[in-house]
PDB file of N, CA and C in Angstrom:
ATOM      1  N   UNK A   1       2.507 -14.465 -16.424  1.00 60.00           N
ATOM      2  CA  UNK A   1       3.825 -14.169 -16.966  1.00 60.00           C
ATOM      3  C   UNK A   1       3.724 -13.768 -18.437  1.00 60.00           C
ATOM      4  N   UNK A   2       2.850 -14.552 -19.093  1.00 74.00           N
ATOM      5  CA  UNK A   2       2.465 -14.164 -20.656  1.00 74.00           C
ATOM      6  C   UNK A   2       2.088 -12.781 -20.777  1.00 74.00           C
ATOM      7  N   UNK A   3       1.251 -12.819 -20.062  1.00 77.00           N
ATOM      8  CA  UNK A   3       0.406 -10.864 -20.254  1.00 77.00           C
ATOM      9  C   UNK A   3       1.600  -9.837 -20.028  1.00 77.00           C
ATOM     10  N   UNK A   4       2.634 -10.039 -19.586  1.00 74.00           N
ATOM     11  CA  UNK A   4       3.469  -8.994 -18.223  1.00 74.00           C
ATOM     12  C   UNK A   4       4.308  -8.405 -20.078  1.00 74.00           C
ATOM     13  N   UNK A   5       4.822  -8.492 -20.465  1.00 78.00           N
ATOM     14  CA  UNK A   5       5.317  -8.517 -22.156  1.00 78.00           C
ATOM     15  C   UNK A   5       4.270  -7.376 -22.341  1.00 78.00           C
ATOM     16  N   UNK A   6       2.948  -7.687 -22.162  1.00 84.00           N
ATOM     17  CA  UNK A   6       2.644  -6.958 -23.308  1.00 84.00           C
ATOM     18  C   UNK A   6       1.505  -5.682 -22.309  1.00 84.00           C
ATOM     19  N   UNK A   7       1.603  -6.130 -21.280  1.00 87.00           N
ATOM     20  CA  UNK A   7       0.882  -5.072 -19.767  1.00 87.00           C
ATOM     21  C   UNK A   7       1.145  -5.427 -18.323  1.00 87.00           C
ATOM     22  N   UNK A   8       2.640  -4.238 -18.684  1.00 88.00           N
ATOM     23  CA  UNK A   8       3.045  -4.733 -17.263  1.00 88.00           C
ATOM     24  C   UNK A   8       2.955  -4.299 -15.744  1.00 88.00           C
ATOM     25  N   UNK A   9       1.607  -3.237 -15.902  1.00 92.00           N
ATOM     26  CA  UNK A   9       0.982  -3.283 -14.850  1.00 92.00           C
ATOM     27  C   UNK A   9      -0.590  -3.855 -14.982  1.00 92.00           C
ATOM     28  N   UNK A  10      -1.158  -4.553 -14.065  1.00 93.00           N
ATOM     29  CA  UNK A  10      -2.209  -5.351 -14.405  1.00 93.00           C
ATOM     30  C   UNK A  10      -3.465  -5.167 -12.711  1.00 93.00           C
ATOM     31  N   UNK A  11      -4.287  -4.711 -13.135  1.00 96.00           N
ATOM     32  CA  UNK A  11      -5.397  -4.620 -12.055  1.00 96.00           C
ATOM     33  C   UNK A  11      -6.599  -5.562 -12.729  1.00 96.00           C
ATOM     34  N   UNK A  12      -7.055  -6.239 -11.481  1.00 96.00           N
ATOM     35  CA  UNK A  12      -8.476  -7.288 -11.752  1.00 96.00           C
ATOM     36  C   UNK A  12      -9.629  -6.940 -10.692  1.00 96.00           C
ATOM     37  N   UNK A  13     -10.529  -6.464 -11.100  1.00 96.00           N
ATOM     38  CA  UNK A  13     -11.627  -5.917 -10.045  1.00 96.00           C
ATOM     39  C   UNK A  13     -12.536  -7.763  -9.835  1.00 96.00           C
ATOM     40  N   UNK A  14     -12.768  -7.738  -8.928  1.00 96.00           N
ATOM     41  CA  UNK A  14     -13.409  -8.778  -8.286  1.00 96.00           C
ATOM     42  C   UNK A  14     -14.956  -8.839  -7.273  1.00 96.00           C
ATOM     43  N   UNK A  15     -15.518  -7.571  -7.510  1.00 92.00           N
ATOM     44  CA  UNK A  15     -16.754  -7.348  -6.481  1.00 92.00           C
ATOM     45  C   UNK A  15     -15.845  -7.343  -5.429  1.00 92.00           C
ATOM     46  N   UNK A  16     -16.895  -7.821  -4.677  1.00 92.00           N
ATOM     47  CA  UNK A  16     -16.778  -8.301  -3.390  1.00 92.00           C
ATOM     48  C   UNK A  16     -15.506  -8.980  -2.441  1.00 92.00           C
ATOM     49  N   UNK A  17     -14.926 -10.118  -3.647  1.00 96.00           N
ATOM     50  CA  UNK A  17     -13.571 -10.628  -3.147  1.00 96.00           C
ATOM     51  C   UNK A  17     -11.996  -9.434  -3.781  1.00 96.00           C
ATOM     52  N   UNK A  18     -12.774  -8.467  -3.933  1.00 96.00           N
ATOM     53  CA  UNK A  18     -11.304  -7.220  -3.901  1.00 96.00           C
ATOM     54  C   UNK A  18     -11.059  -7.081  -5.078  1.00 96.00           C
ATOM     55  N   UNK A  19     -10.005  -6.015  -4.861  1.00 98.00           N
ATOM     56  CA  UNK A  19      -8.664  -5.828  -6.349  1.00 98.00           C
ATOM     57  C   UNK A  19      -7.536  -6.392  -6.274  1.00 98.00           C
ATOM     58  N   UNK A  20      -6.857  -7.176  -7.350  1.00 97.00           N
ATOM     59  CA  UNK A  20      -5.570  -7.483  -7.435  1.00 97.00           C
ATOM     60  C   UNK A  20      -5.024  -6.364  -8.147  1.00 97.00           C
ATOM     61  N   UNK A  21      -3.692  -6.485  -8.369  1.00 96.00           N
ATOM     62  CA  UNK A  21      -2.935  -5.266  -8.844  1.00 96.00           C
ATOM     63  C   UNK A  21      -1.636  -6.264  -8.874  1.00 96.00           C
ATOM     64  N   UNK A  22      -0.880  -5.470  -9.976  1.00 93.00           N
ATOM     65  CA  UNK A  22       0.609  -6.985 -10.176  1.00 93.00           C
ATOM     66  C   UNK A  22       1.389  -6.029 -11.126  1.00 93.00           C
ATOM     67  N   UNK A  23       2.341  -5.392 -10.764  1.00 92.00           N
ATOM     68  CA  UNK A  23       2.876  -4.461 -11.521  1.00 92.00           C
ATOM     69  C   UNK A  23       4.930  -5.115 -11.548  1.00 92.00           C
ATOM     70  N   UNK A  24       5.905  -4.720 -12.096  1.00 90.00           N
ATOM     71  CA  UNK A  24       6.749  -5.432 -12.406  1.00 90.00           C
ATOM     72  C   UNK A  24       7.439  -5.681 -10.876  1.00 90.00           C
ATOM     73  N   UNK A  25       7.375  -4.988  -9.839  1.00 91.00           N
ATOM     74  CA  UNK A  25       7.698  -5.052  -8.502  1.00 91.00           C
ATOM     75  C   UNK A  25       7.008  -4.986  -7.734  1.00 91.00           C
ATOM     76  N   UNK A  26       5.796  -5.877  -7.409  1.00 94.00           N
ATOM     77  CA  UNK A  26       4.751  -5.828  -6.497  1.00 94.00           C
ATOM     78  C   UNK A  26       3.704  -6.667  -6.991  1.00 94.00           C
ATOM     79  N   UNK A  27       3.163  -7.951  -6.569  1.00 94.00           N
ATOM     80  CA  UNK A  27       1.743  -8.296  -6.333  1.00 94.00           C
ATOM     81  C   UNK A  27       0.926  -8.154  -5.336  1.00 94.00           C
ATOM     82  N   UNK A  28       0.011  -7.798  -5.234  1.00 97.00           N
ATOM     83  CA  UNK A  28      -0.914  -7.190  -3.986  1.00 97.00           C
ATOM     84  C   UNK A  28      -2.563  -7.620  -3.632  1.00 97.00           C
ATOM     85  N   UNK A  29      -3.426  -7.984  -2.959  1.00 98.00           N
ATOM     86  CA  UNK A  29      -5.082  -7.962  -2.525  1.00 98.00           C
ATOM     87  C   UNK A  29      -5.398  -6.995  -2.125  1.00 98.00           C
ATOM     88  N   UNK A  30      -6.293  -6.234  -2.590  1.00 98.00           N
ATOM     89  CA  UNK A  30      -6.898  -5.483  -1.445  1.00 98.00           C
ATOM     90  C   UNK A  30      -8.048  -5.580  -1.612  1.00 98.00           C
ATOM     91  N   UNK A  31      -8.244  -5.536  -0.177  1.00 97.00           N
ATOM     92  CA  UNK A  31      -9.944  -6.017   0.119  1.00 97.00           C
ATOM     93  C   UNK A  31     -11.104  -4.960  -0.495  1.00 97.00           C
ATOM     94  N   UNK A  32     -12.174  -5.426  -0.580  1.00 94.00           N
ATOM     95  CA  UNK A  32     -13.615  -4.489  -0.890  1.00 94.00           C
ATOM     96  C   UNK A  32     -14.057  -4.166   0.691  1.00 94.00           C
ATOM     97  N   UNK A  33     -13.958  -2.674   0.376  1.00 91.00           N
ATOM     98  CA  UNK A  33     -14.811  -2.134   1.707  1.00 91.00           C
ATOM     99  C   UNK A  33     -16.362  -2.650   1.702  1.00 91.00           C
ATOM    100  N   UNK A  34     -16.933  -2.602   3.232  1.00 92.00           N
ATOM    101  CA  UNK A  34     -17.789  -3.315   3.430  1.00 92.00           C
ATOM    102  C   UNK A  34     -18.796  -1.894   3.346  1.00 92.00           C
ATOM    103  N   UNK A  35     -19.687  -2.817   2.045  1.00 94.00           N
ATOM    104  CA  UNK A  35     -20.593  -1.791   2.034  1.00 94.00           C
ATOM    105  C   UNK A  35     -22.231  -1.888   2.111  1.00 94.00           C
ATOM    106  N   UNK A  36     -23.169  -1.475   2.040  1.00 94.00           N
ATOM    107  CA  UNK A  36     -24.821  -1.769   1.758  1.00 94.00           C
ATOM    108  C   UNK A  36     -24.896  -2.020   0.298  1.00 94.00           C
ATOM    109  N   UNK A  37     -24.989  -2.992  -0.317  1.00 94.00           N
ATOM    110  CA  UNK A  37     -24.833  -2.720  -1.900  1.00 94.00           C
ATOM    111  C   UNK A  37     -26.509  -3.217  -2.498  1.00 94.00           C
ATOM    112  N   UNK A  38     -26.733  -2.121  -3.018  1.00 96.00           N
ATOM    113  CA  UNK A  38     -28.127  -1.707  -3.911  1.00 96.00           C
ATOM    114  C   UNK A  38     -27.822  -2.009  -5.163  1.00 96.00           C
ATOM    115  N   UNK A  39     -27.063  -1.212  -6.046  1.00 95.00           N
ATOM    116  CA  UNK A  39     -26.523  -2.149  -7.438  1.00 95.00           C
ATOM    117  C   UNK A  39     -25.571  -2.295  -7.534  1.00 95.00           C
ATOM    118  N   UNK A  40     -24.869  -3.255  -8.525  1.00 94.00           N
ATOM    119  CA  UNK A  40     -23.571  -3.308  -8.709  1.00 94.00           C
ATOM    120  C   UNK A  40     -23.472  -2.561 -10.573  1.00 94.00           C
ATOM    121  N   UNK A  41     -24.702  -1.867 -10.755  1.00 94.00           N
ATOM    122  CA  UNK A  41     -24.422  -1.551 -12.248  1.00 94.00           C
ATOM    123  C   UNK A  41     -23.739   0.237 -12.248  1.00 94.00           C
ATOM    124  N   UNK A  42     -22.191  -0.042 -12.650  1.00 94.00           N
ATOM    125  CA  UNK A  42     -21.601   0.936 -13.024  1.00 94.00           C
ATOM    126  C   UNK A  42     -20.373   1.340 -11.832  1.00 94.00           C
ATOM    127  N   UNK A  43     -20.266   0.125 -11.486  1.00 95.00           N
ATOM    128  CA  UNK A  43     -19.083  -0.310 -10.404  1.00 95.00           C
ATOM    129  C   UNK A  43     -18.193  -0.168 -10.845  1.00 95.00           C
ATOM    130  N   UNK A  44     -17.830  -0.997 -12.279  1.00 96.00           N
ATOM    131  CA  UNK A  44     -16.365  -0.762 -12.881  1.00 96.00           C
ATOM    132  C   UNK A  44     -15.915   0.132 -13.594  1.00 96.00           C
ATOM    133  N   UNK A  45     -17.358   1.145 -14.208  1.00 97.00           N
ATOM    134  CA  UNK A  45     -17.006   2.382 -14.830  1.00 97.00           C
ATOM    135  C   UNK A  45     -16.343   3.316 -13.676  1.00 97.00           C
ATOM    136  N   UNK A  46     -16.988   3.283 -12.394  1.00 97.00           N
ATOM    137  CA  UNK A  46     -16.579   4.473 -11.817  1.00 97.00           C
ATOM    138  C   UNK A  46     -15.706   4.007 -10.814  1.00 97.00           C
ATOM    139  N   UNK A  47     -14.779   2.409 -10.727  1.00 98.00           N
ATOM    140  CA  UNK A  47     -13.629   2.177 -10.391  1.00 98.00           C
ATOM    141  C   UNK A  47     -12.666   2.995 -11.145  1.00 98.00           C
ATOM    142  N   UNK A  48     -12.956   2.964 -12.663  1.00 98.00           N
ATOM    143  CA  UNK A  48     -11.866   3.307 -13.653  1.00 98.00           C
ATOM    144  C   UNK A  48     -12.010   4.834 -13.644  1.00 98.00           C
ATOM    145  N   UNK A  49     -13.219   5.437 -13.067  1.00 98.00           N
ATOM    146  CA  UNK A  49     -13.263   7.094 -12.673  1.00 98.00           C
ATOM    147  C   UNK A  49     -12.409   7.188 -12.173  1.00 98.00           C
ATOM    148  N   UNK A  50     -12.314   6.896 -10.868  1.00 98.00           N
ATOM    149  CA  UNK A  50     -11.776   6.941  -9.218  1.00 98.00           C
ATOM    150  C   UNK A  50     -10.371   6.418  -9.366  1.00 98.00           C
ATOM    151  N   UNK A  51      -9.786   5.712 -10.734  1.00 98.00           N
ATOM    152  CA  UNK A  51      -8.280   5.828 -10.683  1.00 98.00           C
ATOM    153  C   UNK A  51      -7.958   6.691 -11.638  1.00 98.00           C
ATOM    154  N   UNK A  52      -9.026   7.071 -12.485  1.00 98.00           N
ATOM    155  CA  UNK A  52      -8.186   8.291 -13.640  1.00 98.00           C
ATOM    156  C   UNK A  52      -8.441   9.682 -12.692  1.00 98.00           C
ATOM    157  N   UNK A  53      -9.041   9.765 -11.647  1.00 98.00           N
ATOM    158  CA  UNK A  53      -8.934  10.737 -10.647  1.00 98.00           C
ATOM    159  C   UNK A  53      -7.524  10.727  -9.999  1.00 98.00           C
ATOM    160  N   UNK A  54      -7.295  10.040  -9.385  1.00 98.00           N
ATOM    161  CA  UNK A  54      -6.325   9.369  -8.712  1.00 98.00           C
ATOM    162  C   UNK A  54      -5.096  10.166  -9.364  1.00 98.00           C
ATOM    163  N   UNK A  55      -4.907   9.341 -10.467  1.00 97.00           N
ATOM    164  CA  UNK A  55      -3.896   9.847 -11.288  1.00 97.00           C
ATOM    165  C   UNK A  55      -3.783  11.690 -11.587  1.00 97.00           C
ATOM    166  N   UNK A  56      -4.715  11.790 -11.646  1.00 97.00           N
ATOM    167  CA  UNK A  56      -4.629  13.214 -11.770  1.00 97.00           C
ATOM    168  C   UNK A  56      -4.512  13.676 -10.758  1.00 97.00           C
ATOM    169  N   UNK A  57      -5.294  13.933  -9.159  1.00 96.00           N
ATOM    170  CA  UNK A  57      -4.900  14.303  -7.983  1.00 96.00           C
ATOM    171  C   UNK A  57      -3.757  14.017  -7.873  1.00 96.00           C
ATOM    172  N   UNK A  58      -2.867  12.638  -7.934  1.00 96.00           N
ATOM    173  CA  UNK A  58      -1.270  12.973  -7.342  1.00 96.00           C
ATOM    174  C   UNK A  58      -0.240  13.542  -8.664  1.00 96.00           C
ATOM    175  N   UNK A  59      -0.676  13.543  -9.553  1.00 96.00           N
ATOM    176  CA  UNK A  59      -0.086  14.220 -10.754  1.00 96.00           C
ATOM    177  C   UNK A  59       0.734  13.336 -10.759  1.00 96.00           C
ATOM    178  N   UNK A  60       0.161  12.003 -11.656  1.00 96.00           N
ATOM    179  CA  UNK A  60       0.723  10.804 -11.747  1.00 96.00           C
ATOM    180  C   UNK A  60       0.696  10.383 -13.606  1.00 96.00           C
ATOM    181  N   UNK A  61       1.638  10.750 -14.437  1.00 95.00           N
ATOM    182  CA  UNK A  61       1.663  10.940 -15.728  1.00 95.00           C
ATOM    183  C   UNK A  61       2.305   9.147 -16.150  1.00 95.00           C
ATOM    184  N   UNK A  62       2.075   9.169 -17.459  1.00 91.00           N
ATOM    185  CA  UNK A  62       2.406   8.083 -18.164  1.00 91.00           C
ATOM    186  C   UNK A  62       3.992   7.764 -17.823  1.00 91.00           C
ATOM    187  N   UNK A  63       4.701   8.637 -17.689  1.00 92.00           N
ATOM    188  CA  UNK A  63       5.628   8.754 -17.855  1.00 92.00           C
ATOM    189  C   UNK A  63       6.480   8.204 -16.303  1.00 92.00           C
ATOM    190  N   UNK A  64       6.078   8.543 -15.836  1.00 92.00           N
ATOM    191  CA  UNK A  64       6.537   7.938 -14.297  1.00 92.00           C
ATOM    192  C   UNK A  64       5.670   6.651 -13.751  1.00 92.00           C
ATOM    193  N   UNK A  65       4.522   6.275 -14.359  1.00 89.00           N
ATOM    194  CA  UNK A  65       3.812   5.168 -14.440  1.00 89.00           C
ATOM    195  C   UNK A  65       4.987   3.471 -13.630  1.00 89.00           C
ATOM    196  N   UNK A  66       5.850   3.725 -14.651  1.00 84.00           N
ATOM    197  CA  UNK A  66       6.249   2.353 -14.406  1.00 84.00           C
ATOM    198  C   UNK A  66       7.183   2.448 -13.222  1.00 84.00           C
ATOM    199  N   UNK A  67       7.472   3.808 -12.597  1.00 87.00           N
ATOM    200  CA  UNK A  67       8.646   3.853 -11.499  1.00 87.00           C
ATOM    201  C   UNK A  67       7.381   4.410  -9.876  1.00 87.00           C
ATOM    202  N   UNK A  68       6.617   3.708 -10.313  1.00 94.00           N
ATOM    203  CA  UNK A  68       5.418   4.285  -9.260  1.00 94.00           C
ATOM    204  C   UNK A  68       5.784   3.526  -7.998  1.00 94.00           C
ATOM    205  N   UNK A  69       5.893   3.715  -7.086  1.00 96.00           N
ATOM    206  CA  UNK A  69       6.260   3.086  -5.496  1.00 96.00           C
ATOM    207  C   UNK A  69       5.112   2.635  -4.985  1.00 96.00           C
ATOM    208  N   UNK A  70       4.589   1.513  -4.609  1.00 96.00           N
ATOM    209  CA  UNK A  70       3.757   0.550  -3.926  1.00 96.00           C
ATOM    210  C   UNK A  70       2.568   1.720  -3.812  1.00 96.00           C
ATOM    211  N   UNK A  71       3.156   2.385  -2.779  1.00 97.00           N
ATOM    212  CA  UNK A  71       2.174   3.611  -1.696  1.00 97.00           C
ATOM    213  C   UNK A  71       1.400   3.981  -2.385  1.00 97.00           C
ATOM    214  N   UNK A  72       2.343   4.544  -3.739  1.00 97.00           N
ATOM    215  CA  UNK A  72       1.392   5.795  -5.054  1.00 97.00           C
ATOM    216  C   UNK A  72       0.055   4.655  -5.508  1.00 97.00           C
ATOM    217  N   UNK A  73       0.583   3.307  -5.541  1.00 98.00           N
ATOM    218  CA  UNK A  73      -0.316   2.745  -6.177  1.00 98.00           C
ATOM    219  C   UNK A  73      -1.597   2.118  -5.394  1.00 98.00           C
ATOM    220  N   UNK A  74      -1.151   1.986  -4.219  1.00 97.00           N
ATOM    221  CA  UNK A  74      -2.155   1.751  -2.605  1.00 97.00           C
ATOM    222  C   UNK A  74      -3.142   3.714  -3.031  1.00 97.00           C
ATOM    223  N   UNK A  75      -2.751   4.446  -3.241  1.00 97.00           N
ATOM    224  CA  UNK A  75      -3.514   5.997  -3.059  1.00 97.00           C
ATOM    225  C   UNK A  75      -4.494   5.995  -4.402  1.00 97.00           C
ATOM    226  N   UNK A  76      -4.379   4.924  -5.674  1.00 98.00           N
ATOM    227  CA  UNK A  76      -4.915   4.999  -6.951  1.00 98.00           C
ATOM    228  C   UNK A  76      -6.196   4.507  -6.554  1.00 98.00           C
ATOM    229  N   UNK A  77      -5.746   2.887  -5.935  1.00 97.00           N
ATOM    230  CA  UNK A  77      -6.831   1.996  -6.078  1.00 97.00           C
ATOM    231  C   UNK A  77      -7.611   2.532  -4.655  1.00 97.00           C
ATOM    232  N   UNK A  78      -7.466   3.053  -3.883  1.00 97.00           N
ATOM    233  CA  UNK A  78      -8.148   3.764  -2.545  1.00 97.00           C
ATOM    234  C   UNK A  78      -9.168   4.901  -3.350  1.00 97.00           C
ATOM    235  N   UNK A  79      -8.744   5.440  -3.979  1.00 98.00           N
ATOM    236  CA  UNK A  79      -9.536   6.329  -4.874  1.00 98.00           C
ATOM    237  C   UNK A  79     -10.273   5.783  -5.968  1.00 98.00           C
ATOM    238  N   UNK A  80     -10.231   4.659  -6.582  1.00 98.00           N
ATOM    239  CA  UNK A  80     -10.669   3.687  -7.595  1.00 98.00           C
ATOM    240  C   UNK A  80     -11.832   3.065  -6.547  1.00 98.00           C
ATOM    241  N   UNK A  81     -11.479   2.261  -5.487  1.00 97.00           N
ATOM    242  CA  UNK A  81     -12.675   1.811  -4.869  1.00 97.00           C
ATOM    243  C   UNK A  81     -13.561   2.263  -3.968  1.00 97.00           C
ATOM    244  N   UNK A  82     -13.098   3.617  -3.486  1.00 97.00           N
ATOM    245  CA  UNK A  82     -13.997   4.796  -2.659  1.00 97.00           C
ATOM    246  C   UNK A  82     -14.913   5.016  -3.973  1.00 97.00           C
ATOM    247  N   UNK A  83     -14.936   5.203  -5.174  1.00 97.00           N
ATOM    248  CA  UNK A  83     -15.744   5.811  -6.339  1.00 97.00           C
ATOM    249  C   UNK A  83     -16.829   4.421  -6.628  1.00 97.00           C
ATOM    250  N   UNK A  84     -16.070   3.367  -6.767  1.00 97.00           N
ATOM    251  CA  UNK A  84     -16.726   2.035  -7.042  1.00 97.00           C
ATOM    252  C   UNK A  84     -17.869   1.448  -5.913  1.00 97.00           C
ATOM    253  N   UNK A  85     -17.316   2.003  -4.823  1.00 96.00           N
ATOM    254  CA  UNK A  85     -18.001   1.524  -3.404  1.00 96.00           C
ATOM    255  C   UNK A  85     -19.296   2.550  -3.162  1.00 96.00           C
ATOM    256  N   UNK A  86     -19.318   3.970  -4.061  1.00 96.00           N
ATOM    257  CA  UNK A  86     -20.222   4.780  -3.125  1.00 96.00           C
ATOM    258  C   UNK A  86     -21.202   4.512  -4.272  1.00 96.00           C
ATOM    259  N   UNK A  87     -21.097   4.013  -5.758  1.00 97.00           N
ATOM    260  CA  UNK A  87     -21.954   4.043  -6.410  1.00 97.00           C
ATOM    261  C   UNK A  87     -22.798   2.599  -5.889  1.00 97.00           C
ATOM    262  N   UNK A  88     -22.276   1.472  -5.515  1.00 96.00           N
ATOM    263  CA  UNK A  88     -22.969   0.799  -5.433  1.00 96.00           C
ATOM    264  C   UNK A  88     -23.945   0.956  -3.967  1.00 96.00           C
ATOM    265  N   UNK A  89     -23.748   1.719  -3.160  1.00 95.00           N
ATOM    266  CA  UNK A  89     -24.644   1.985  -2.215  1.00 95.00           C
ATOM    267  C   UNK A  89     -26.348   2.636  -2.663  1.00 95.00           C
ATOM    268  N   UNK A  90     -26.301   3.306  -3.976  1.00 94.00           N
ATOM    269  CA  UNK A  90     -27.165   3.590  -4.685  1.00 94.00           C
ATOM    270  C   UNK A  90     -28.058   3.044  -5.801  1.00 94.00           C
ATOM    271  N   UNK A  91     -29.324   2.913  -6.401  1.00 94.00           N
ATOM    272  CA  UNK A  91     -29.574   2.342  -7.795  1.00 94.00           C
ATOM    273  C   UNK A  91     -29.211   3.373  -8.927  1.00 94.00           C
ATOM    274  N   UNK A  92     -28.327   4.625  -8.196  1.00 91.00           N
ATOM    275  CA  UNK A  92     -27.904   5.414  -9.859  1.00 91.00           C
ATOM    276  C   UNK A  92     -26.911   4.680 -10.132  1.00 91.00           C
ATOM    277  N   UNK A  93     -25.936   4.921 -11.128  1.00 91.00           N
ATOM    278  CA  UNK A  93     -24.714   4.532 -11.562  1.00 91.00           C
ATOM    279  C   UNK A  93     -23.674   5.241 -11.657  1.00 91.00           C
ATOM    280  N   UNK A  94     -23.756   6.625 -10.809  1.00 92.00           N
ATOM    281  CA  UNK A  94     -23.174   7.453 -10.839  1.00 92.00           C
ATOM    282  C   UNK A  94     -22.322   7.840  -9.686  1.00 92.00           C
ATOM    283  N   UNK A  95     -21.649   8.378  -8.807  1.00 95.00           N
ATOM    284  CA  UNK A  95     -21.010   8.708  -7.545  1.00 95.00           C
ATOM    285  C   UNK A  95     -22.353   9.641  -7.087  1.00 95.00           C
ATOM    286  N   UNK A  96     -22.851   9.547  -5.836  1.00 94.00           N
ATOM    287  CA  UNK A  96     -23.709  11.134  -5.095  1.00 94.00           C
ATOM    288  C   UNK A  96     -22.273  12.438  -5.299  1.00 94.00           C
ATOM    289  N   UNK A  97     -23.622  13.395  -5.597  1.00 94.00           N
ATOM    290  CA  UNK A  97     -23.081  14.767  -5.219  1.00 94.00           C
ATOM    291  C   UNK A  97     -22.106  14.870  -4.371  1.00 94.00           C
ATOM    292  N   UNK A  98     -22.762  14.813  -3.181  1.00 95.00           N
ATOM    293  CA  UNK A  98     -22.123  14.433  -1.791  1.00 95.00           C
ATOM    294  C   UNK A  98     -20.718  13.770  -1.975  1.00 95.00           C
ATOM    295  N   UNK A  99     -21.072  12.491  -2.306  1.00 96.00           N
ATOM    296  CA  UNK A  99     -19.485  12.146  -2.364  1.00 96.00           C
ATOM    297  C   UNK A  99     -18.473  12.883  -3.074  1.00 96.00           C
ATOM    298  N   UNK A 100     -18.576  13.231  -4.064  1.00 94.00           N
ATOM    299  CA  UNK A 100     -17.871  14.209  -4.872  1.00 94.00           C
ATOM    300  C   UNK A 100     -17.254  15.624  -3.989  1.00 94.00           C
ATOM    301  N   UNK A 101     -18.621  16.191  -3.631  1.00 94.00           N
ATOM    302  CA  UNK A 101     -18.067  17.375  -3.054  1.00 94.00           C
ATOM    303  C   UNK A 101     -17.164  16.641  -1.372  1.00 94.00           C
ATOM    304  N   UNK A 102     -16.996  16.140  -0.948  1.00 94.00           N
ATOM    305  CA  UNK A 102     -16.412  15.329   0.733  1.00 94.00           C
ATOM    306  C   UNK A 102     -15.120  14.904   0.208  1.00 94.00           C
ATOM    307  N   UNK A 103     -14.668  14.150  -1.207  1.00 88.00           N
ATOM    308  CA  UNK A 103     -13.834  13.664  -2.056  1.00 88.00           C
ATOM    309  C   UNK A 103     -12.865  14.524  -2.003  1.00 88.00           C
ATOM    310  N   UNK A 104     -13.029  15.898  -2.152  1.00 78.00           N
ATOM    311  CA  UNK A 104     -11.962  16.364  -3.123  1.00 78.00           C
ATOM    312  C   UNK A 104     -10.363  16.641  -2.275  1.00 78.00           C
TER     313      UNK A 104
END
């Protein structure tokens, strides 16, 4: 309740036990897809790829941010943890080619 004042949408990456997400009309889990995981180094950089993608694929601006509908925000973090999930199948830290080009 303290944080919500000063960020009132709020995501917590968790590995394995998921993402929370808690925005002024909605708290939510969503699970971590089940994956082969090789590293976990550069998981949360390319979570935070895979939602500044997100945002840009649905042409999702600051400005409409806070009137975002559940769904828009279910399509962010789907794209946040498809990016987070394919790096850790690898020891790069990066997304594969592959995924990128299958992604778009």
């Amino acid at each position: 309740a303290i944080i919500s004042a000063y960020c009132p949408n709020l995501i917590v990456t968790c590995g394995k036990n998921g993402v929370y997400i808690c925005t002024p009309t909605f708290c939510r889990h969503y699970k971590t897809p089940s994956v082969e995981v090789k590293s976990t180094v550069g998981a949360g950089d390319n979570f935070n790829a895979g939602f500044i993608y997100g945002l840009n694929k649905y042409n999702i601006t600051k400005k409409v941010l806070p009137l975002l509908p559940e769904n828009k925000w279910d399509d962010l973090v789907r794209c946040a943890m498809a990016f987070s999930s394919n790096v850790c199948c690898s020891l790069e830290n990066y997304i594969s080619h592959e995924f990128a080009e299958n992604f778009k």
